[in-house]
Amino acid sequence: MEGAEEEVQCPVCLRELPGADINSHLDRCLQAGDAEAEPGSSPPSKRPRLAAAPPGTQAQGEPEEARPAAASPRVFSLFHKGRGGGQSPGAAGGRSGAGREEAAVKPEKGGSATAAAGGGASLAQKLEGQPLAERLRPDTLGDYVGQERVLGAQTLLRSLLESHEIPSLILWGPPGCGKTTLAHIIANSSKKNGTRFVTLSATSAKTNDVRDVISQAQNEKRLFKRKTILFIDEIHRFNKSQQDTFLPHVECGTVTLIGATTENPSFQVNAALLSRCRVIVLEKLSVEAMEAILMRAVRSLGVQVLGQGDQHGSSATGSSSESSEFPVYIEEKALNTLAYLCDGDARTGLNGLQLAVQARLAAGKTTPLNTTKGGSADGILITEEHVKEGLQRSHILYDRAGEEHYNCISALHKSMRGSDENASLYWLARMLEGGEDPLYVARRLVRFASEDIGLADPLALTQAVAAYQGCHFIGMPECEVILAQCVVYFARAPKSIEVYRAYSNVKECLRMHTGPLPPVPLHLRNAPTRLMKNLGYGKGYKYNPMYKEPVEQDYLPEELKGTDFFKERKT
Ligand SMILES: Nc1ncnc2c1ncn2[C@@H]1O[C@H](COP(=O)(O)OP(=O)(O)OP(=O)(O)O)[C@@H](O)[C@H]1O
């Protein structure tokens, strides 16, 4: 009786209702809400990062805005399975939690593969719509390649994941190494044991969105004893107060947090939050792992690999010859090169492959091929050159905004300090070829000239300032050689940190001083007015040029008399 009068909040639509009505309301709400609520349950799709999508790709593909997580901060997953009136997974919306991705990945997974991929579809049709990287995003740990150090057979994380004991995690790693994919796999497996999986993207979510998720999680826990996993992509983009919003709820177990970041979490994630999460460091994918991912992709497309003889030819099942006018081949060397050049970023590798195939299909040029020992055929051949064209080197080598920027400048500084001219040039090129601002490098060189070369070669500073001005005048690409010249000069130059260290000692002396700072000795003060003269300013000062012999005079304040800031001199 009492319960019937008490108002309760619907965990789906958050409306307040009389307790007696909640069950019937929930049934209606679930059916109505599932379809729209569902998209956020899977980690968001990523921007394809294609340099220039071939004609048709973008128009046909799902625009970024249309993707649930990126488009709307309100991306909550709700009640996917086995609740209320005994709904089966995905029953209401006709889709399971993995949504469109799941349907697209099916070709890799046996039975329904051909139908789901449009087995009779041409290769061009297979490449339309979702980017290849999204369609091939693994659903299970079995398909997750590499990252053995943290996810290998005997690792703690794997056993936790397999037993559905998901701790709060921060997944830290470079772009395209599989952070979102790992979250996607956790989402799939957690849904199987009834845990909710909610996704927010820190690039678009507001503090209120976080609060909504927390309040829903509280209701779920209270009413249905259901756990909530909250995945926050690019968590480093949340400011401190946003991170503070979920801190207590992570602490008390209302939500299990999984954050993904490309940035060092020690700097970007609130220390209190960090201490409540296990940090998983994912690495760039190895060349072997990339080869496996690319091989899986070409198989799913029905493209045949040339160069490994019959073995690859026959393994390329669902051959494009069934569906395309001409069969499509890719040189094994092209795949290897792609695996090397994508620098451990699977999205870049898969996008590069997709672009190369689409470009060749659009060009429609066929090549006579010796596909097997016995025979020859006409087909479309993708070579190493084609895949190189499909890649954007700036994405491969360097992340201007992220940690790579600091890592590379640090490596350059240390190489010059260590007088290694080859390494110095290498790190310089890594930055410039990756699109670094040459003036940024030039400014760092000005600093280096004083910090590390100093008075061992005072001309170094002139060189650095001249290099800065040269870069300013002519810009990239011509200014690269100016910087190269300066970097080599610095690597070869003698080094001295005498001044740098002495100045640090002075700063330390000032920092350690207690009480009022000593006054400037009267004899060192200027006395431009009579009053100042009368006060003793300048009195007793010995004007050095008037003396033939060295002048005995104190310049430091009385209490520092005799201090030698250079005494730790090492060079
Ligand atoms: N370990 C992996 N095994 C198999 N495929 C992978 C793996 N890692 C990444 N991929 C593929 O690369 C694509 C991009 O990976 P993902 O979105 O997980 O990268 P990320 O680390 O989250 O990158 P970002 O920091 O740029 O968001 C996935 O859709 C998937 O196809």
Coordinates of C-alpha atoms and ligand atoms in Angstrom, one line a residue:
M1 CA 0.0 0.0 0.0
E2 CA 2.7 2.4 1.1
G3 CA 4.9 1.3 -1.9
A4 CA 2.1 2.0 -4.3
E5 CA 1.8 5.7 -3.2
E6 CA 5.6 6.3 -3.2
E7 CA 7.0 7.9 -6.3
V8 CA 9.8 6.1 -8.0
Q9 CA 12.0 7.1 -10.9
C10 CA 11.9 5.1 -14.1
P11 CA 15.4 4.1 -14.8
V12 CA 14.8 4.3 -18.6
C13 CA 13.2 7.7 -19.1
L14 CA 13.8 9.1 -15.6
R15 CA 10.2 10.1 -15.1
E16 CA 8.7 10.0 -11.6
L17 CA 5.8 7.7 -11.3
P18 CA 3.7 6.1 -8.6
G19 CA 5.3 2.9 -7.5
A20 CA 2.3 0.9 -8.5
D21 CA 2.6 1.9 -12.1
I22 CA 6.3 1.3 -12.5
N23 CA 6.1 -2.3 -13.9
S24 CA 3.6 -1.6 -16.6
H25 CA 5.4 1.7 -17.4
L26 CA 8.7 -0.1 -17.7
D27 CA 7.4 -2.6 -20.2
R28 CA 6.1 0.2 -22.4
C29 CA 9.2 2.3 -21.9
L30 CA 11.6 -0.5 -22.7
Q31 CA 9.8 -1.3 -26.0
A32 CA 9.7 2.3 -27.0
G33 CA 13.1 3.3 -25.8
D34 CA 15.3 0.4 -26.8
A35 CA 15.7 1.3 -30.4
E36 CA 16.9 4.8 -29.8
A37 CA 18.9 4.0 -26.7
E38 CA 20.8 1.2 -28.1
P39 CA 23.6 2.8 -30.2
G40 CA 25.5 4.2 -27.2
S41 CA 26.0 0.8 -25.8
S42 CA 28.8 0.1 -28.1
P43 CA 32.0 2.1 -28.1
P44 CA 31.7 4.8 -30.7
S45 CA 32.9 4.4 -34.3
K46 CA 36.0 6.3 -35.1
R47 CA 36.5 8.9 -37.8
P48 CA 38.0 7.0 -40.6
R49 CA 41.1 9.3 -40.8
L50 CA 41.3 8.9 -44.6
A51 CA 43.2 11.5 -46.4
A52 CA 40.8 11.8 -49.3
A53 CA 38.1 9.3 -49.5
P54 CA 37.5 8.1 -53.0
P55 CA 34.4 9.2 -54.8
G56 CA 31.4 7.6 -53.4
T57 CA 32.9 6.5 -50.1
Q58 CA 31.8 9.4 -48.1
A59 CA 28.5 9.9 -49.7
Q60 CA 27.7 6.2 -49.2
G61 CA 29.3 5.9 -45.8
E62 CA 27.7 6.9 -42.6
P63 CA 28.6 10.5 -41.8
E64 CA 30.3 11.2 -38.5
E65 CA 27.4 13.2 -37.3
A66 CA 25.1 10.3 -38.0
R67 CA 27.0 8.0 -35.7
P68 CA 25.4 7.9 -32.3
A69 CA 28.3 8.4 -30.0
A70 CA 29.9 11.2 -31.9
A71 CA 26.7 12.9 -32.8
S72 CA 25.0 13.1 -29.5
P73 CA 26.3 13.2 -26.1
R74 CA 23.2 11.4 -24.9
V75 CA 24.4 8.0 -25.8
F76 CA 23.1 5.7 -23.2
S77 CA 22.6 2.0 -23.4
L78 CA 19.6 0.6 -21.8
F79 CA 18.2 -2.8 -21.2
H80 CA 19.4 -4.9 -24.0
K81 CA 18.5 -8.3 -23.0
G82 CA 16.7 -10.6 -20.7
R83 CA 14.8 -8.1 -18.7
G84 CA 11.3 -7.2 -18.0
G85 CA 9.0 -9.3 -20.1
G86 CA 11.8 -11.7 -20.9
Q87 CA 13.0 -10.0 -24.0
S88 CA 15.6 -11.7 -25.9
P89 CA 18.8 -9.8 -26.8
G90 CA 18.0 -7.2 -29.3
A91 CA 14.4 -8.2 -29.7
A92 CA 13.0 -4.8 -29.4
G93 CA 15.3 -3.0 -31.8
G94 CA 15.9 -6.0 -34.0
R95 CA 19.6 -5.5 -33.3
S96 CA 21.9 -6.8 -30.7
G97 CA 24.3 -4.6 -28.7
A98 CA 27.0 -4.8 -31.2
G99 CA 24.6 -3.3 -33.8
R100 CA 25.8 -2.8 -37.3
E101 CA 29.3 -3.8 -36.6
E102 CA 28.3 -7.2 -35.7
A103 CA 26.4 -7.8 -38.9
A104 CA 29.4 -6.5 -40.9
V105 CA 31.9 -8.7 -39.2
K106 CA 30.0 -11.9 -39.7
P107 CA 31.8 -12.8 -42.9
E108 CA 34.8 -13.7 -40.8
K109 CA 32.9 -15.9 -38.6
G110 CA 31.7 -18.8 -40.6
G111 CA 28.2 -19.9 -41.5
S112 CA 26.3 -16.7 -42.2
A113 CA 29.4 -15.0 -43.5
T114 CA 28.5 -14.8 -47.2
A115 CA 25.0 -13.6 -46.7
A116 CA 26.0 -10.9 -44.2
A117 CA 28.8 -9.6 -46.3
G118 CA 26.7 -9.7 -49.4
G119 CA 28.6 -12.7 -50.6
G120 CA 27.4 -12.1 -54.1
A121 CA 28.2 -8.4 -53.8
S122 CA 31.0 -6.9 -55.9
L123 CA 34.2 -5.9 -54.1
A124 CA 33.2 -2.2 -54.7
Q125 CA 30.0 -2.8 -52.9
K126 CA 31.7 -4.5 -50.0
L127 CA 33.9 -1.4 -49.6
E128 CA 31.0 1.0 -49.5
G129 CA 29.4 2.2 -46.3
Q130 CA 31.2 1.7 -43.1
P131 CA 35.0 2.0 -43.3
L132 CA 36.7 -1.3 -43.5
A133 CA 38.4 -0.8 -40.0
E134 CA 35.0 -0.4 -38.4
R135 CA 33.5 -3.4 -40.1
L136 CA 36.4 -5.6 -39.1
R137 CA 36.4 -4.5 -35.5
P138 CA 36.7 -7.8 -33.6
D139 CA 33.9 -8.8 -31.3
T140 CA 35.8 -11.4 -29.3
L141 CA 39.1 -11.7 -27.6
G142 CA 39.8 -14.6 -30.0
D143 CA 40.0 -12.1 -33.0
Y144 CA 41.9 -9.5 -31.0
V145 CA 45.5 -9.6 -32.4
G146 CA 48.7 -8.8 -30.5
Q147 CA 49.0 -7.0 -27.2
E148 CA 50.3 -10.2 -25.7
R149 CA 52.0 -8.5 -22.9
V150 CA 48.8 -7.4 -21.3
L151 CA 46.3 -9.8 -22.8
G152 CA 48.4 -12.9 -23.4
A153 CA 47.1 -16.3 -22.2
Q154 CA 48.4 -16.2 -18.6
T155 CA 47.8 -12.5 -17.9
L156 CA 45.7 -11.1 -15.1
L157 CA 43.7 -9.0 -17.4
R158 CA 42.7 -11.9 -19.6
S159 CA 41.6 -14.0 -16.7
L160 CA 39.6 -11.0 -15.3
L161 CA 37.9 -10.5 -18.7
E162 CA 37.2 -14.2 -19.1
S163 CA 35.6 -14.4 -15.7
H164 CA 33.6 -11.1 -16.4
E165 CA 35.3 -9.5 -13.4
I166 CA 35.9 -6.1 -15.0
P167 CA 37.9 -3.7 -12.8
S168 CA 37.9 0.0 -13.6
L169 CA 40.5 0.4 -16.3
I170 CA 42.4 3.1 -18.2
L171 CA 43.5 1.9 -21.6
W172 CA 46.4 4.0 -22.6
G173 CA 48.0 3.5 -26.0
P174 CA 48.8 5.2 -29.4
P175 CA 46.1 5.7 -32.0
G176 CA 44.7 2.6 -33.7
C177 CA 46.3 0.1 -31.3
G178 CA 43.0 -1.4 -30.2
K179 CA 41.7 0.6 -27.2
T180 CA 38.2 1.1 -28.4
T181 CA 38.2 -2.4 -29.8
L182 CA 39.1 -3.9 -26.4
A183 CA 36.2 -1.9 -24.9
H184 CA 33.9 -3.1 -27.7
I185 CA 34.9 -6.7 -26.8
I186 CA 34.3 -6.1 -23.1
A187 CA 30.9 -4.5 -24.1
N188 CA 29.9 -7.7 -26.0
S189 CA 30.9 -10.0 -23.3
S190 CA 29.5 -8.0 -20.4
K191 CA 26.1 -7.8 -22.1
K192 CA 26.1 -11.6 -22.0
N193 CA 26.1 -11.6 -18.3
G194 CA 23.5 -8.8 -18.0
T195 CA 25.9 -5.9 -17.2
R196 CA 25.0 -2.6 -18.9
F197 CA 27.6 -1.0 -21.0
V198 CA 27.3 2.7 -21.6
T199 CA 29.5 4.8 -23.8
L200 CA 30.3 8.5 -23.6
S201 CA 32.8 10.3 -25.8
A202 CA 34.6 13.0 -23.8
T203 CA 34.8 15.1 -27.0
S204 CA 31.1 15.7 -27.0
A205 CA 29.7 14.7 -23.6
K206 CA 28.9 17.4 -21.0
T207 CA 28.9 17.1 -17.2
N208 CA 25.2 16.7 -17.2
D209 CA 25.5 13.7 -19.5
V210 CA 27.8 12.1 -17.0
R211 CA 25.4 12.9 -14.2
D212 CA 22.5 11.3 -16.1
V213 CA 24.6 8.1 -16.7
I214 CA 25.4 8.0 -13.0
S215 CA 21.8 8.5 -11.9
Q216 CA 20.7 5.7 -14.2
A217 CA 23.4 3.5 -13.0
Q218 CA 22.3 4.1 -9.4
N219 CA 18.7 3.2 -10.3
E220 CA 19.8 0.1 -12.1
K221 CA 21.9 -1.0 -9.1
R222 CA 19.1 -0.2 -6.7
L223 CA 16.2 -1.7 -8.6
F224 CA 17.6 -4.5 -10.6
K225 CA 21.1 -5.1 -9.0
R226 CA 22.5 -4.6 -12.5
K227 CA 26.1 -3.4 -12.8
T228 CA 27.0 -0.6 -15.2
I229 CA 30.3 -0.3 -17.1
L230 CA 30.9 3.3 -18.4
F231 CA 33.3 3.6 -21.3
I232 CA 34.7 7.1 -21.9
D233 CA 36.6 7.5 -25.0
E234 CA 39.4 10.1 -25.1
I235 CA 39.0 10.5 -21.3
H236 CA 41.9 13.0 -21.3
R237 CA 39.6 15.5 -22.9
F238 CA 37.4 15.7 -19.8
N239 CA 38.4 18.5 -17.6
K240 CA 39.1 18.0 -13.9
S241 CA 35.6 18.9 -12.7
Q242 CA 34.1 16.5 -15.2
Q243 CA 36.4 13.8 -14.0
D244 CA 35.5 14.7 -10.4
T245 CA 31.8 14.0 -11.2
F246 CA 32.2 10.3 -11.5
L247 CA 35.1 9.8 -9.0
P248 CA 32.9 9.0 -6.0
H249 CA 30.7 6.7 -8.0
V250 CA 33.7 4.7 -9.3
E251 CA 34.9 4.6 -5.7
C252 CA 31.6 3.2 -4.3
G253 CA 31.2 0.8 -7.3
T254 CA 28.1 2.4 -8.8
V255 CA 29.9 2.3 -12.1
T256 CA 33.0 0.5 -13.4
L257 CA 34.9 3.0 -15.5
I258 CA 36.8 2.1 -18.7
G259 CA 38.6 5.2 -20.0
A260 CA 40.6 5.2 -23.3
T261 CA 43.4 7.7 -23.9
T262 CA 46.3 8.3 -26.2
E263 CA 47.8 10.7 -23.7
N264 CA 49.9 9.8 -20.6
P265 CA 47.3 9.4 -17.9
S266 CA 49.6 10.6 -15.2
F267 CA 49.2 14.1 -16.6
Q268 CA 45.8 13.9 -18.0
V269 CA 43.7 11.9 -15.6
N270 CA 42.8 13.1 -12.2
A271 CA 45.2 11.4 -9.7
A272 CA 42.4 10.3 -7.4
L273 CA 40.6 8.6 -10.3
L274 CA 43.8 7.1 -11.6
S275 CA 44.5 5.5 -8.3
R276 CA 41.2 3.7 -8.5
C277 CA 41.8 2.3 -11.9
R278 CA 44.1 -0.2 -13.3
V279 CA 46.2 1.4 -16.1
I280 CA 46.6 -1.0 -19.1
V281 CA 49.4 0.2 -21.4
L282 CA 48.7 -1.0 -25.0
E283 CA 51.5 -0.8 -27.5
K284 CA 51.8 0.0 -31.1
L285 CA 50.8 -3.2 -33.0
S286 CA 53.8 -5.1 -34.2
V287 CA 54.4 -5.7 -37.9
E288 CA 53.4 -9.3 -37.5
A289 CA 50.1 -8.3 -35.8
M290 CA 49.5 -5.8 -38.5
E291 CA 50.1 -8.5 -41.2
A292 CA 47.6 -10.7 -39.5
I293 CA 45.0 -7.9 -39.4
L294 CA 45.6 -7.0 -43.0
M295 CA 45.4 -10.6 -44.1
R296 CA 42.1 -11.0 -42.3
A297 CA 40.9 -7.9 -44.2
V298 CA 41.9 -9.1 -47.6
R299 CA 40.3 -12.5 -47.0
S300 CA 37.1 -10.8 -46.0
L301 CA 37.2 -8.8 -49.2
G302 CA 38.0 -11.9 -51.3
V303 CA 41.2 -10.2 -52.6
Q304 CA 43.9 -12.7 -53.4
V305 CA 47.4 -12.4 -52.3
L306 CA 50.1 -12.8 -55.0
G307 CA 53.6 -13.9 -54.1
Q308 CA 53.0 -16.9 -51.8
G309 CA 52.0 -19.2 -54.6
D310 CA 49.0 -21.4 -54.4
Q311 CA 48.7 -21.2 -50.6
H312 CA 47.4 -17.6 -50.6
G313 CA 45.6 -17.9 -53.8
S314 CA 43.5 -20.7 -52.4
S315 CA 43.1 -19.2 -49.0
A316 CA 41.5 -16.1 -50.4
T317 CA 38.0 -17.6 -50.1
G318 CA 35.0 -15.9 -51.5
S319 CA 37.2 -14.9 -54.4
S320 CA 36.3 -11.7 -56.0
S321 CA 36.1 -13.5 -59.3
E322 CA 32.7 -14.7 -58.2
S323 CA 31.4 -11.2 -58.0
S324 CA 33.6 -8.8 -59.8
E325 CA 34.2 -8.5 -63.4
F326 CA 37.9 -9.2 -62.8
P327 CA 39.6 -10.9 -59.9
V328 CA 41.5 -8.5 -57.6
Y329 CA 45.0 -9.4 -56.4
I330 CA 47.4 -7.7 -54.0
E331 CA 51.1 -8.3 -53.9
E332 CA 52.3 -9.9 -50.8
K333 CA 55.0 -7.3 -50.7
A334 CA 52.4 -4.6 -50.8
L335 CA 50.8 -6.0 -47.6
N336 CA 54.2 -6.3 -45.9
T337 CA 54.9 -2.7 -46.8
L338 CA 51.6 -1.5 -45.5
A339 CA 52.1 -3.4 -42.2
Y340 CA 55.5 -1.6 -41.8
L341 CA 54.4 1.8 -42.8
C342 CA 51.2 2.1 -40.7
D343 CA 53.5 2.3 -37.7
G344 CA 51.4 0.0 -35.5
D345 CA 48.1 1.8 -36.2
A346 CA 45.6 -0.7 -37.4
R347 CA 43.1 1.9 -38.5
T348 CA 45.7 3.6 -40.7
G349 CA 46.7 0.2 -42.2
L350 CA 43.1 -0.8 -42.9
N351 CA 42.2 2.6 -44.3
G352 CA 45.3 2.5 -46.5
L353 CA 44.3 -0.9 -47.8
Q354 CA 40.7 0.3 -48.4
L355 CA 41.9 3.3 -50.3
A356 CA 44.3 1.4 -52.4
V357 CA 41.7 -1.2 -53.4
Q358 CA 39.0 1.5 -54.1
A359 CA 41.4 3.6 -56.2
R360 CA 42.4 0.6 -58.3
L361 CA 38.8 -0.5 -58.8
A362 CA 38.0 3.1 -59.8
A363 CA 40.9 3.2 -62.3
G364 CA 39.7 -0.2 -63.6
K365 CA 43.0 -1.1 -65.3
T366 CA 43.7 -4.8 -65.6
T367 CA 47.1 -6.4 -65.7
P368 CA 48.0 -9.8 -67.2
L369 CA 49.0 -11.9 -64.3
N370 CA 50.9 -15.1 -63.7
T371 CA 48.8 -16.1 -60.7
T372 CA 49.9 -19.7 -60.3
K373 CA 52.7 -21.8 -61.7
G374 CA 50.6 -23.1 -64.4
G375 CA 48.4 -20.4 -65.8
S376 CA 47.9 -16.7 -66.3
A377 CA 44.9 -14.4 -66.1
D378 CA 43.8 -10.8 -66.3
G379 CA 43.0 -9.1 -63.1
I380 CA 43.3 -5.9 -61.1
L381 CA 46.7 -5.8 -59.3
I382 CA 47.4 -3.8 -56.2
T383 CA 51.1 -3.1 -55.8
E384 CA 53.4 -1.7 -53.2
E385 CA 53.2 1.7 -54.9
H386 CA 49.4 1.7 -54.7
V387 CA 49.3 1.1 -51.0
K388 CA 51.9 3.8 -50.4
E389 CA 49.7 6.2 -52.2
G390 CA 46.9 5.2 -49.9
L391 CA 48.7 6.2 -46.8
Q392 CA 49.2 9.6 -45.3
R393 CA 52.7 9.8 -44.0
S394 CA 51.9 12.6 -41.6
H395 CA 49.6 10.3 -39.7
I396 CA 52.0 7.5 -39.7
L397 CA 55.0 9.1 -38.2
Y398 CA 54.0 11.7 -35.8
D399 CA 51.2 13.0 -33.7
R400 CA 51.8 16.7 -33.5
A401 CA 49.4 17.4 -30.7
G402 CA 50.1 14.4 -28.5
E403 CA 52.9 12.8 -26.5
E404 CA 54.9 11.9 -29.6
H405 CA 55.6 15.6 -30.1
Y406 CA 57.3 15.8 -26.7
N407 CA 59.0 12.4 -27.1
C408 CA 60.6 13.4 -30.4
I409 CA 61.8 16.8 -29.3
S410 CA 63.3 15.2 -26.2
A411 CA 65.0 12.6 -28.3
L412 CA 66.5 15.4 -30.5
H413 CA 67.7 17.4 -27.5
K414 CA 69.4 14.3 -26.0
S415 CA 70.9 13.2 -29.3
M416 CA 72.5 16.7 -29.8
R417 CA 73.7 16.7 -26.2
G418 CA 75.2 13.3 -26.7
S419 CA 76.9 14.6 -29.9
D420 CA 75.3 12.0 -32.1
E421 CA 74.8 13.8 -35.4
N422 CA 73.0 10.9 -37.1
A423 CA 70.4 10.5 -34.3
S424 CA 70.0 14.2 -34.2
L425 CA 69.2 14.4 -37.9
Y426 CA 66.9 11.4 -37.6
W427 CA 64.7 12.9 -34.9
L428 CA 64.6 16.2 -36.6
A429 CA 63.4 14.5 -39.8
R430 CA 60.8 12.5 -37.8
M431 CA 59.3 15.7 -36.6
L432 CA 59.5 17.8 -39.8
E433 CA 58.2 15.0 -42.0
G434 CA 55.4 14.4 -39.6
G435 CA 54.3 18.0 -40.0
E436 CA 55.9 19.7 -37.0
D437 CA 56.1 23.5 -37.0
P438 CA 59.7 24.3 -37.9
L439 CA 59.6 27.4 -35.7
Y440 CA 58.8 25.2 -32.7
V441 CA 62.0 23.2 -33.4
A442 CA 64.0 26.4 -34.0
R443 CA 62.9 27.8 -30.7
R444 CA 64.0 24.7 -29.0
L445 CA 67.4 25.0 -30.7
V446 CA 67.8 28.6 -29.3
R447 CA 67.3 27.1 -25.9
F448 CA 69.7 24.3 -26.5
A449 CA 72.4 26.7 -27.7
S450 CA 72.5 28.3 -24.2
E451 CA 71.6 25.4 -22.1
D452 CA 74.0 22.8 -23.5
I453 CA 76.7 24.6 -25.5
G454 CA 76.8 27.8 -23.7
L455 CA 80.2 29.5 -23.5
A456 CA 82.0 26.5 -25.0
D457 CA 80.9 28.0 -28.3
P458 CA 79.1 31.3 -27.9
L459 CA 78.5 31.4 -31.6
A460 CA 75.9 28.6 -31.2
L461 CA 73.4 31.0 -30.0
T462 CA 73.9 33.2 -33.1
Q463 CA 73.5 30.1 -35.2
A464 CA 70.2 29.2 -33.5
V465 CA 68.7 32.7 -33.8
A466 CA 69.8 32.8 -37.4
A467 CA 68.2 29.5 -38.0
Y468 CA 65.0 30.7 -36.4
Q469 CA 64.9 33.8 -38.6
G470 CA 65.8 31.7 -41.7
C471 CA 62.9 29.4 -41.0
H472 CA 60.6 32.4 -40.4
F473 CA 61.6 33.9 -43.8
I474 CA 61.3 30.9 -46.0
G475 CA 59.1 28.3 -44.3
M476 CA 58.8 24.6 -45.1
P477 CA 60.0 22.7 -47.0
E478 CA 63.0 24.8 -47.8
C479 CA 63.8 25.7 -44.2
E480 CA 64.4 22.0 -43.3
V481 CA 68.0 22.2 -44.4
I482 CA 68.5 25.3 -42.2
L483 CA 67.4 23.3 -39.2
A484 CA 69.4 20.3 -40.3
Q485 CA 72.6 22.5 -40.6
C486 CA 72.0 24.0 -37.1
V487 CA 71.2 20.6 -35.6
V488 CA 74.5 19.1 -37.0
Y489 CA 76.4 22.1 -35.8
F490 CA 75.0 21.6 -32.3
A491 CA 75.7 17.9 -32.3
R492 CA 79.3 18.5 -33.2
A493 CA 79.8 21.5 -31.0
P494 CA 81.7 21.4 -27.7
K495 CA 79.3 21.4 -24.7
S496 CA 79.3 23.4 -21.5
I497 CA 76.6 23.7 -18.9
E498 CA 78.7 26.1 -16.8
V499 CA 76.4 29.1 -17.1
Y500 CA 73.2 27.0 -17.0
R501 CA 74.3 25.3 -13.8
A502 CA 75.6 28.5 -12.2
Y503 CA 72.3 30.3 -13.0
S504 CA 70.4 27.3 -11.4
N505 CA 72.5 27.7 -8.3
V506 CA 71.6 31.4 -8.1
K507 CA 67.9 30.6 -8.4
E508 CA 68.3 27.9 -5.8
C509 CA 70.0 30.5 -3.5
L510 CA 67.1 32.9 -3.9
R511 CA 64.5 30.1 -3.4
M512 CA 66.2 29.0 -0.2
H513 CA 66.5 32.5 1.3
T514 CA 64.5 33.1 4.4
G515 CA 63.5 36.5 5.6
P516 CA 63.7 39.8 3.6
L517 CA 66.1 39.7 0.7
P518 CA 69.3 41.6 1.4
P519 CA 69.3 45.2 0.2
V520 CA 71.4 46.3 -2.8
P521 CA 74.7 47.7 -1.3
L522 CA 74.6 51.5 -1.2
H523 CA 77.8 51.9 -3.2
L524 CA 76.3 50.0 -6.1
R525 CA 73.2 52.1 -6.3
N526 CA 72.8 54.9 -8.8
A527 CA 72.2 58.4 -7.4
P528 CA 70.4 60.5 -10.0
T529 CA 69.0 63.0 -7.4
R530 CA 70.4 65.0 -4.6
L531 CA 68.2 63.3 -2.0
M532 CA 69.6 59.9 -3.1
K533 CA 73.2 61.2 -2.9
N534 CA 72.4 62.5 0.6
L535 CA 71.1 59.1 1.5
G536 CA 74.5 57.6 0.6
Y537 CA 73.6 56.1 -2.7
G538 CA 76.7 55.5 -4.8
K539 CA 79.0 56.5 -2.0
G540 CA 82.4 54.8 -2.1
Y541 CA 81.8 53.2 -5.5
K542 CA 85.0 52.7 -7.4
Y543 CA 84.6 53.3 -11.2
N544 CA 86.8 50.5 -12.6
P545 CA 88.1 52.2 -15.8
M546 CA 89.7 54.8 -13.6
Y547 CA 92.0 52.2 -12.0
K548 CA 95.1 50.7 -13.6
E549 CA 95.1 47.7 -11.2
P550 CA 92.3 45.3 -10.4
V551 CA 89.8 47.0 -8.1
E552 CA 88.9 45.5 -4.8
Q553 CA 85.2 46.0 -4.4
D554 CA 82.2 43.9 -3.2
Y555 CA 79.3 43.4 -5.6
L556 CA 77.3 40.8 -3.8
P557 CA 75.1 41.7 -0.8
E558 CA 77.0 41.6 2.5
E559 CA 75.6 38.3 3.6
L560 CA 76.5 36.5 0.4
K561 CA 80.1 37.8 0.3
G562 CA 82.4 35.3 -1.2
T563 CA 79.7 33.0 -2.6
D564 CA 80.8 31.1 -5.7
F565 CA 77.8 30.0 -7.8
F566 CA 80.2 28.3 -10.2
K567 CA 81.8 26.1 -7.6
E568 CA 79.9 23.0 -8.9
R569 CA 81.4 23.6 -12.3
K570 CA 81.8 20.4 -14.2
T571 CA 82.9 21.5 -17.6
Ligands
LIG1 N1 44.4 -5.6 -31.6 C1 43.6 -5.6 -32.7 N2 43.2 -6.7 -33.3 C2 42.4 -6.6 -34.4 N3 42.0 -5.5 -35.0 C3 42.4 -4.3 -34.4 C4 43.2 -4.3 -33.2 N4 43.4 -3.0 -32.9 C5 42.8 -2.3 -33.8 N5 42.2 -3.0 -34.7 C6 41.4 -2.5 -35.9 O1 41.7 -1.2 -36.0 C7 40.5 -0.4 -35.9 C8 40.8 0.8 -35.0 O2 41.1 0.4 -33.7 P1 40.6 1.1 -32.4 O3 39.4 2.0 -32.7 O4 40.4 0.1 -31.3 O5 41.8 2.0 -32.0 P2 42.1 2.9 -30.8 O6 43.3 2.4 -30.1 O7 40.8 3.1 -30.0 O8 42.4 4.3 -31.6 P3 42.2 5.8 -31.3 O9 43.0 6.2 -30.1 O10 42.6 6.5 -32.5 O11 40.7 6.0 -31.0 C9 39.5 -1.3 -35.3 O12 38.2 -1.0 -35.9 C10 39.9 -2.7 -35.8 O13 39.4 -3.0 -37.1

